[in-house]
mmCIF file of C-alpha atoms in Angstrom:
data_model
loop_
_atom_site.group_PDB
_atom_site.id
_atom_site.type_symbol
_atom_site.label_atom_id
_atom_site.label_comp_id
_atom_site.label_asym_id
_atom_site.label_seq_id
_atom_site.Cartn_x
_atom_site.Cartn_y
_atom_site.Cartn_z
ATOM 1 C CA UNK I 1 131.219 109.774 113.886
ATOM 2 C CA UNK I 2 128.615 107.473 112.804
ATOM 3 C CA UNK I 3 128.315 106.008 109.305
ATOM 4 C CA UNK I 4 124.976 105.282 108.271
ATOM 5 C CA UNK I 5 124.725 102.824 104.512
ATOM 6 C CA UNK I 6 121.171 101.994 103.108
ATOM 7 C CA UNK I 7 121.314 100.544 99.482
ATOM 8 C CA UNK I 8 118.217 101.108 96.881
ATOM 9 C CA UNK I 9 115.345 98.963 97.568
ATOM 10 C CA UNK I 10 113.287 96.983 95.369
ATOM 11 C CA UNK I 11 109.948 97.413 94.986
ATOM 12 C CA UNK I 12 107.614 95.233 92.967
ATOM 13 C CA UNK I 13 103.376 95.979 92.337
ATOM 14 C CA UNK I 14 101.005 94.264 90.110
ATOM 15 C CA UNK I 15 97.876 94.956 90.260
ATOM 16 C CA UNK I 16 94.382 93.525 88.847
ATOM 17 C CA UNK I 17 95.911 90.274 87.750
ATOM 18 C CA UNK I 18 93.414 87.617 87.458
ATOM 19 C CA UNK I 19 91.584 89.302 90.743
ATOM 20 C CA UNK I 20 94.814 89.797 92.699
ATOM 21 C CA UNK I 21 96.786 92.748 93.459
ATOM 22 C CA UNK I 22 100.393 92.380 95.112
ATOM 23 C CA UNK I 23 103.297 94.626 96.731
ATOM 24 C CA UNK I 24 106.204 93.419 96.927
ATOM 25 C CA UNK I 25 109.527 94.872 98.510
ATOM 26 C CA UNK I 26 112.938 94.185 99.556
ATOM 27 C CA UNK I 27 115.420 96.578 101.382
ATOM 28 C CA UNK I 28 119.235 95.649 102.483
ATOM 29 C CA UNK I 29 120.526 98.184 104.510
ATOM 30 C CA UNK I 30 123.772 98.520 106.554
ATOM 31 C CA UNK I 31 123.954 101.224 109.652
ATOM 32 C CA UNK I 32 128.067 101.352 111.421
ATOM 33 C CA UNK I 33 128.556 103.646 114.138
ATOM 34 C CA UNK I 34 131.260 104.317 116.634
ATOM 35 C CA UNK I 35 129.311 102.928 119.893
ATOM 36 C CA UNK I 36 126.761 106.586 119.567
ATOM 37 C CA UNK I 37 123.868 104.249 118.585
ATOM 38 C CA UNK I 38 124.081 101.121 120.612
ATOM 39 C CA UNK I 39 123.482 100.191 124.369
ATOM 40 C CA UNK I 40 127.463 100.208 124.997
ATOM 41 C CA UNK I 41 128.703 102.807 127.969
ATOM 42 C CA UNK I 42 131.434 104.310 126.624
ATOM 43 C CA UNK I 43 134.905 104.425 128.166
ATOM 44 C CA UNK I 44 137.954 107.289 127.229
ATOM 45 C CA UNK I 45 140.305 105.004 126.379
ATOM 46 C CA UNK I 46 141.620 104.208 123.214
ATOM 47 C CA UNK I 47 141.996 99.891 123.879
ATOM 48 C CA UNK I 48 137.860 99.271 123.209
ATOM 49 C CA UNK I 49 136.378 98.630 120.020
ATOM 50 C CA UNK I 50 133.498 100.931 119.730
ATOM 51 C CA UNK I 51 132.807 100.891 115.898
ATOM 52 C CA UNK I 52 130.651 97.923 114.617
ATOM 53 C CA UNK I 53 126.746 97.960 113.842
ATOM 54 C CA UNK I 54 124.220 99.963 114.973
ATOM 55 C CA UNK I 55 121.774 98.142 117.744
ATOM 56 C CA UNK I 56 119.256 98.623 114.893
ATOM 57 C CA UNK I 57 120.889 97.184 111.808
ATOM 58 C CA UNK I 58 118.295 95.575 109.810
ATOM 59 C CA UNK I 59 120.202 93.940 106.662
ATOM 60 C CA UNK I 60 117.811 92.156 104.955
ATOM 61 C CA UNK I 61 113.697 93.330 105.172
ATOM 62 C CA UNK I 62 111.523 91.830 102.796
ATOM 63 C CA UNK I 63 107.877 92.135 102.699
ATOM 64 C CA UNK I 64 105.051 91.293 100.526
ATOM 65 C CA UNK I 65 101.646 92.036 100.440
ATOM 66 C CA UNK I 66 98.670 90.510 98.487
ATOM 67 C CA UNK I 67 94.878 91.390 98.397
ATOM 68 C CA UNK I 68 92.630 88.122 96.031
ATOM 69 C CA UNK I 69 89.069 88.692 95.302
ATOM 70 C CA UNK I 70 88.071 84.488 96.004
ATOM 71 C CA UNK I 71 86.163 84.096 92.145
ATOM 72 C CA UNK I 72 83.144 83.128 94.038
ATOM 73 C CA UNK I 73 79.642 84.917 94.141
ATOM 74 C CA UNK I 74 78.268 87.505 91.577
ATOM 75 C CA UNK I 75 79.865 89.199 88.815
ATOM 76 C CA UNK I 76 83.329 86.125 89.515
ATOM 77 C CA UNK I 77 83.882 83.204 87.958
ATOM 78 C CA UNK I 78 82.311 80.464 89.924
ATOM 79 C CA UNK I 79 78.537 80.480 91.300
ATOM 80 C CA UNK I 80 77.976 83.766 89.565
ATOM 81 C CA UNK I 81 74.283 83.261 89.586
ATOM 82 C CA UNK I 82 74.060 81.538 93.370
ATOM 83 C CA UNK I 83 70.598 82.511 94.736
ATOM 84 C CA UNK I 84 70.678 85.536 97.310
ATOM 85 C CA UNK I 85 70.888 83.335 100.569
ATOM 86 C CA UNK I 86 74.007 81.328 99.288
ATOM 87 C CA UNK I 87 75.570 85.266 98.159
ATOM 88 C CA UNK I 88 75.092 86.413 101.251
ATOM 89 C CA UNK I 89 76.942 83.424 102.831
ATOM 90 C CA UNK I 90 80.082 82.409 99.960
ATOM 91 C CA UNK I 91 79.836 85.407 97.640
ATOM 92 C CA UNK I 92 82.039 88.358 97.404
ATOM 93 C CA UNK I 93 84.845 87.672 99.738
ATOM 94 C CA UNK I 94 88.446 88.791 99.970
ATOM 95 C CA UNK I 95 91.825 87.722 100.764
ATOM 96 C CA UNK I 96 94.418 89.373 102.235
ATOM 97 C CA UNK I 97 97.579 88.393 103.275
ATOM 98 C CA UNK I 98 100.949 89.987 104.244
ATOM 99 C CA UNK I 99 104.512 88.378 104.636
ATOM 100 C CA UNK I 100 107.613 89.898 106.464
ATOM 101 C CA UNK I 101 110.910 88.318 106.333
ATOM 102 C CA UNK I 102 113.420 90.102 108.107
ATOM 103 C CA UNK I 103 117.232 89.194 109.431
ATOM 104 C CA UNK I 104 117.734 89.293 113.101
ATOM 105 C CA UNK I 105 119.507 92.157 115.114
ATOM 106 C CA UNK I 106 123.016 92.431 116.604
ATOM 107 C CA UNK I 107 123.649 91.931 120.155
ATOM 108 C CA UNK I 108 127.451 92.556 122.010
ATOM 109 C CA UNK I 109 128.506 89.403 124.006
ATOM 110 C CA UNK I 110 129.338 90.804 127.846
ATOM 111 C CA UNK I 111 130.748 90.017 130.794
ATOM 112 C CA UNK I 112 129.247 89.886 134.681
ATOM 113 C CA UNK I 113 132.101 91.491 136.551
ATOM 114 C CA UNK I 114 133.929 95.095 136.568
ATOM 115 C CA UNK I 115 137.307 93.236 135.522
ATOM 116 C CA UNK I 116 138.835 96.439 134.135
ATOM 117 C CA UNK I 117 137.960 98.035 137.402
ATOM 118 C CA UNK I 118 136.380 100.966 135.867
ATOM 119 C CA UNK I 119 132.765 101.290 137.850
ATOM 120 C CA UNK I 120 130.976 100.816 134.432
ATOM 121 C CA UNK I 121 129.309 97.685 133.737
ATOM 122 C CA UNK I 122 128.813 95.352 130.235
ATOM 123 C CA UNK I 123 132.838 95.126 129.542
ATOM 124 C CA UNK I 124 133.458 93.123 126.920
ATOM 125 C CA UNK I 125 134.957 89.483 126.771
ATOM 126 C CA UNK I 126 137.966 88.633 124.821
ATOM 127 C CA UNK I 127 137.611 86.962 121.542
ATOM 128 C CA UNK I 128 139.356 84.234 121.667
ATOM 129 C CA UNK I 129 137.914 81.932 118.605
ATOM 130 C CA UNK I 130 135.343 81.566 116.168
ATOM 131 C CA UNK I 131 131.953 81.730 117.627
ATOM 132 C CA UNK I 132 129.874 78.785 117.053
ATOM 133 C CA UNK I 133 125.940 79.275 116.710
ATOM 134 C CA UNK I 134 124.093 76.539 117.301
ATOM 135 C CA UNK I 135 120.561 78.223 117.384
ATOM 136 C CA UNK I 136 118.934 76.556 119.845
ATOM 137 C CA UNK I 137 116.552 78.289 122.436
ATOM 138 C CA UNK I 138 118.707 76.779 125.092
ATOM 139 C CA UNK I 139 121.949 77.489 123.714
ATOM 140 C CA UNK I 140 121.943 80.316 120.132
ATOM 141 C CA UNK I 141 125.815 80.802 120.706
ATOM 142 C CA UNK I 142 128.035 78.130 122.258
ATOM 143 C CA UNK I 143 129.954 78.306 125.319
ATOM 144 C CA UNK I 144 130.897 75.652 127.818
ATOM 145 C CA UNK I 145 129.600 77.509 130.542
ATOM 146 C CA UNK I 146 126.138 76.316 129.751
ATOM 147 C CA UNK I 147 125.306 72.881 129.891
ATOM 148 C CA UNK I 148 122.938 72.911 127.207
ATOM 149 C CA UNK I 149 125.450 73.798 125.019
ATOM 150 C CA UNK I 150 127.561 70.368 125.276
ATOM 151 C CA UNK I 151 124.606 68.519 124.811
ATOM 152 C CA UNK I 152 123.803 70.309 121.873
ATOM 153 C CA UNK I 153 127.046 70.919 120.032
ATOM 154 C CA UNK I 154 129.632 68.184 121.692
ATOM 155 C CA UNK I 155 132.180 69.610 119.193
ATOM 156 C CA UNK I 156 131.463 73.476 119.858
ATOM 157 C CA UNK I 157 135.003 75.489 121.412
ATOM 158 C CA UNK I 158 134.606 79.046 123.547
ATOM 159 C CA UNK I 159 134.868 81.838 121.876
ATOM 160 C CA UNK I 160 135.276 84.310 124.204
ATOM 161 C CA UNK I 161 136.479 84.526 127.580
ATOM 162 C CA UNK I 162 136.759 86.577 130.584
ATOM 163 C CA UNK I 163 139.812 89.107 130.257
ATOM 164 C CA UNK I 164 143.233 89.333 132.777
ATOM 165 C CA UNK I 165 141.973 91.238 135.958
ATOM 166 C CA UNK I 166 142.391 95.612 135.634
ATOM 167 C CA UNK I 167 141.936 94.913 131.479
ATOM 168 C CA UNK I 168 139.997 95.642 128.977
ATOM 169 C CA UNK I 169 138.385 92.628 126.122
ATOM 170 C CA UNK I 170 139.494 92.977 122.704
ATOM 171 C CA UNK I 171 135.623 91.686 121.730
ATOM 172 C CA UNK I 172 133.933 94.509 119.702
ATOM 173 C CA UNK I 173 130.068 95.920 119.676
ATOM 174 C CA UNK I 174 127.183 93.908 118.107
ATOM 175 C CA UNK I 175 129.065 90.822 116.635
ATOM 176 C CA UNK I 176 126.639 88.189 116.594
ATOM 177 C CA UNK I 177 123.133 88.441 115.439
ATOM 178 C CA UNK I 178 119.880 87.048 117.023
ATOM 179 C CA UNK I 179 116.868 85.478 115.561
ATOM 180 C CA UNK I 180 115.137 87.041 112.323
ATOM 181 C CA UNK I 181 111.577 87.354 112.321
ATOM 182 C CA UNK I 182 109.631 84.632 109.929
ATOM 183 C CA UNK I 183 105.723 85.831 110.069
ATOM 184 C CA UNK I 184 102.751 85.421 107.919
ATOM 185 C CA UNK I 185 99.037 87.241 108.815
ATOM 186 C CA UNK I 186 96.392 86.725 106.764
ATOM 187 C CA UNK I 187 92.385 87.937 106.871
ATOM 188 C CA UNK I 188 89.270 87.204 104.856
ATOM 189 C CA UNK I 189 87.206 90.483 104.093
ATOM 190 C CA UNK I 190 83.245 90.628 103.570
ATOM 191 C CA UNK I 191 81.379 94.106 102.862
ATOM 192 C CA UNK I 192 77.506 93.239 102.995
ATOM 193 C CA UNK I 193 75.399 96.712 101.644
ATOM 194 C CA UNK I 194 72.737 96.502 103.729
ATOM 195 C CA UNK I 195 71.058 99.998 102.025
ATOM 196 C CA UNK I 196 71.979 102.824 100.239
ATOM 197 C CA UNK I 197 73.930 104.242 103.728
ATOM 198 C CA UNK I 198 74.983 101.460 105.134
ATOM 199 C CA UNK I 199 76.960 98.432 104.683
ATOM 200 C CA UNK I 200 78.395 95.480 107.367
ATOM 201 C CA UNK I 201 81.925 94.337 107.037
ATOM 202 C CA UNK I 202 82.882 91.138 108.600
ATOM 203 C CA UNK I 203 86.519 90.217 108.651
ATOM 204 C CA UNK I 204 88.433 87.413 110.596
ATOM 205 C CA UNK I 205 92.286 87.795 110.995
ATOM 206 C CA UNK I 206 94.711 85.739 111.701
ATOM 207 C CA UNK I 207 98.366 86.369 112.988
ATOM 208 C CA UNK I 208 101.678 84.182 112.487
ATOM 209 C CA UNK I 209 99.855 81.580 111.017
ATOM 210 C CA UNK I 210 102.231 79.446 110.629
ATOM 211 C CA UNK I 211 103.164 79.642 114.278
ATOM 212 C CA UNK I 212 106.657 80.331 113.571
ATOM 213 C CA UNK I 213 108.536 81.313 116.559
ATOM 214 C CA UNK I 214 111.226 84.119 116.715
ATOM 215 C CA UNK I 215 113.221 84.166 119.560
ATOM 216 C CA UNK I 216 114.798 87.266 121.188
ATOM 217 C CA UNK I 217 117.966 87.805 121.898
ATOM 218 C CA UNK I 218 119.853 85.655 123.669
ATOM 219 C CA UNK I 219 121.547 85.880 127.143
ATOM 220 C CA UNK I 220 124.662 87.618 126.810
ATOM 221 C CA UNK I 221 127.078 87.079 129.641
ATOM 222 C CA UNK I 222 129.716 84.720 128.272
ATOM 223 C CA UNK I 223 130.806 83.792 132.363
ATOM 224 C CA UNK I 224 126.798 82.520 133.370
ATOM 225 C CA UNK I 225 125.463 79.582 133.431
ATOM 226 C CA UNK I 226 122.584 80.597 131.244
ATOM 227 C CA UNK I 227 124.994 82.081 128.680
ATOM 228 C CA UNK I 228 123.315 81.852 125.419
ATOM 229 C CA UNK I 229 120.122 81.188 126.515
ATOM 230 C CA UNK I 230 116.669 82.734 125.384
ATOM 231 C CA UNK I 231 113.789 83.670 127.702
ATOM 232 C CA UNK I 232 111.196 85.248 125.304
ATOM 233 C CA UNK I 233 109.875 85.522 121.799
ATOM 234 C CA UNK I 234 109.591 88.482 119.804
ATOM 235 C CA UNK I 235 106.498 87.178 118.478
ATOM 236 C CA UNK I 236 103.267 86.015 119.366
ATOM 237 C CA UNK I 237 102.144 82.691 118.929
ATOM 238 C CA UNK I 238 99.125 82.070 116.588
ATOM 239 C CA UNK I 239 96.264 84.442 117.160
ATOM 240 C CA UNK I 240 92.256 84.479 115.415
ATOM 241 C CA UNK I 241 90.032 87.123 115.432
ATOM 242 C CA UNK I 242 86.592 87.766 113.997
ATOM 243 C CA UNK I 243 85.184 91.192 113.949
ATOM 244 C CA UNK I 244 82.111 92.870 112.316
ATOM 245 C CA UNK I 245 81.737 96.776 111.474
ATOM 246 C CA UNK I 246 78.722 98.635 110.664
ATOM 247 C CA UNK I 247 79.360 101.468 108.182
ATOM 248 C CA UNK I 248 77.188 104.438 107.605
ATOM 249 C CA UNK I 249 77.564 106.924 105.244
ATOM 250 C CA UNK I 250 76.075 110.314 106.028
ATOM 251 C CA UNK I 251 74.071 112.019 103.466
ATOM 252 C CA UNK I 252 74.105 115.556 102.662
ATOM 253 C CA UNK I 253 71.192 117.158 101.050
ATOM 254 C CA UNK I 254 71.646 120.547 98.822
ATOM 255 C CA UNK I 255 69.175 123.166 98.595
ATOM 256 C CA UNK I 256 69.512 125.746 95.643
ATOM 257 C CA UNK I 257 68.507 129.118 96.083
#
């Protein structure tokens, strides 16, 4: 069967404090299952390790959202009275930005070859230490194997290695985690009223600003070369955009009898 946990969340919202309004939430959440929800073939035999997390166990998601009128232009704090040219350029403005924290996702170390000579393919290792991460896009879990790895962590030991020919690996589903994902977006929001029906909003957004990398998961044969390794980003590196959108409202005129 498979065991699903999700602890209460916590949410936080304030709004209209000194021009701001914020969201913020947090969720920890733990998903076990018996191999149903994960990427692992399944074998009838009672010798592999099939319960362990879910391909999708999230623990930790936090997320926070804030929306700032900037105190500039009429009716704020600063430059209330600016004449209409300088209104139209600094006044009225918004800022919006949203954060999202979240822990990376489990991944099962494998092996290349059919050693339990079984036809399926992505046996498991055996476990045959602690697993040392190093998180490095050349090397996120050490093993000797790569030569990245023994630049990077002189001191790092296998922890897993290939099992006797015709047998299974004691290693069980999803035990080490990849990268979590660090990213920050932000936008700054304009709404000219150009008449009664229509009004232009110009906004210019910005993703990951912070160019923070997150890596995907790593390479997972423990008997490669690139064992370890990453090849791609979950993430995009920093993006800008600037957009305009002309609104119109559509009036409706009533006629009594």
């Amino acid at each position: 069967t498979t065991e699903i946990y999700t602890l209460p969340y916590t949410t936080l919202f304030r709004s209209n404090f000194s021009g701001a309004t914020f969201l913020v939430s947090y969720t920890y959440a733990k998903c076990l299952t018996d191999g149903t929800y994960t990427s692992v073939v399944r074998e009838d035999t009672p010798l592999i390790r099939y319960y362990g997390p879910c391909n999708y166990d999230l623990r930790h998601n936090f997320v926070s959202s804030a929306l700032y009128q900037l105190p500039i232009g009429h009716d704020r704090r600063f430059f209330s009275k600016m004449p209409g040219w300088g209104e139209a350029i600094l006044g009225d403005w918004n800022l919006s930005a949203i954060s999202t924290l979240q822990s990376g996702l489990p991944f099962t170390p494998t092996i290349s070859t059919d050693t339990a000579n079984t036809g399926v393919g992505s046996q498991r290792p055996n476990v045959i230490g602690k697993p040392t991460i190093v998180r490095n896009v050349s090397c996120w879990y050490y093993d000797s194997k790569n030569s990245a790895c023994g630049r990077l962590s002189p001191s790092g030991t296998d922890a897993f290695a290939v099992p006797t020919q015709y047998t299974y690996g004691n290693g069980g589903i999803n035990t080490l985690r990849a990268d979590g994902l660090v990213q920050f977006d932000m936008s700054l929001i304009k709404s000219i009223r150009l008449s009664e029906s229509r009004s232009l909003e110009i906004r210019g957004s910005f993703y990951n600003v912070f160019n923070h990398t997150t890596f995907a998961a790593p390479s997972t044969n423990i008997d490669s070369t690139s064992a370890g390794s990453i090849s791609s980003t979950l993430n995009a590196a920093r993006q800008g955009e600037v957009a305009a959108k002309l609104d119109r409202k559509s009036t409706r005129l009533n006629s009594s009898h």
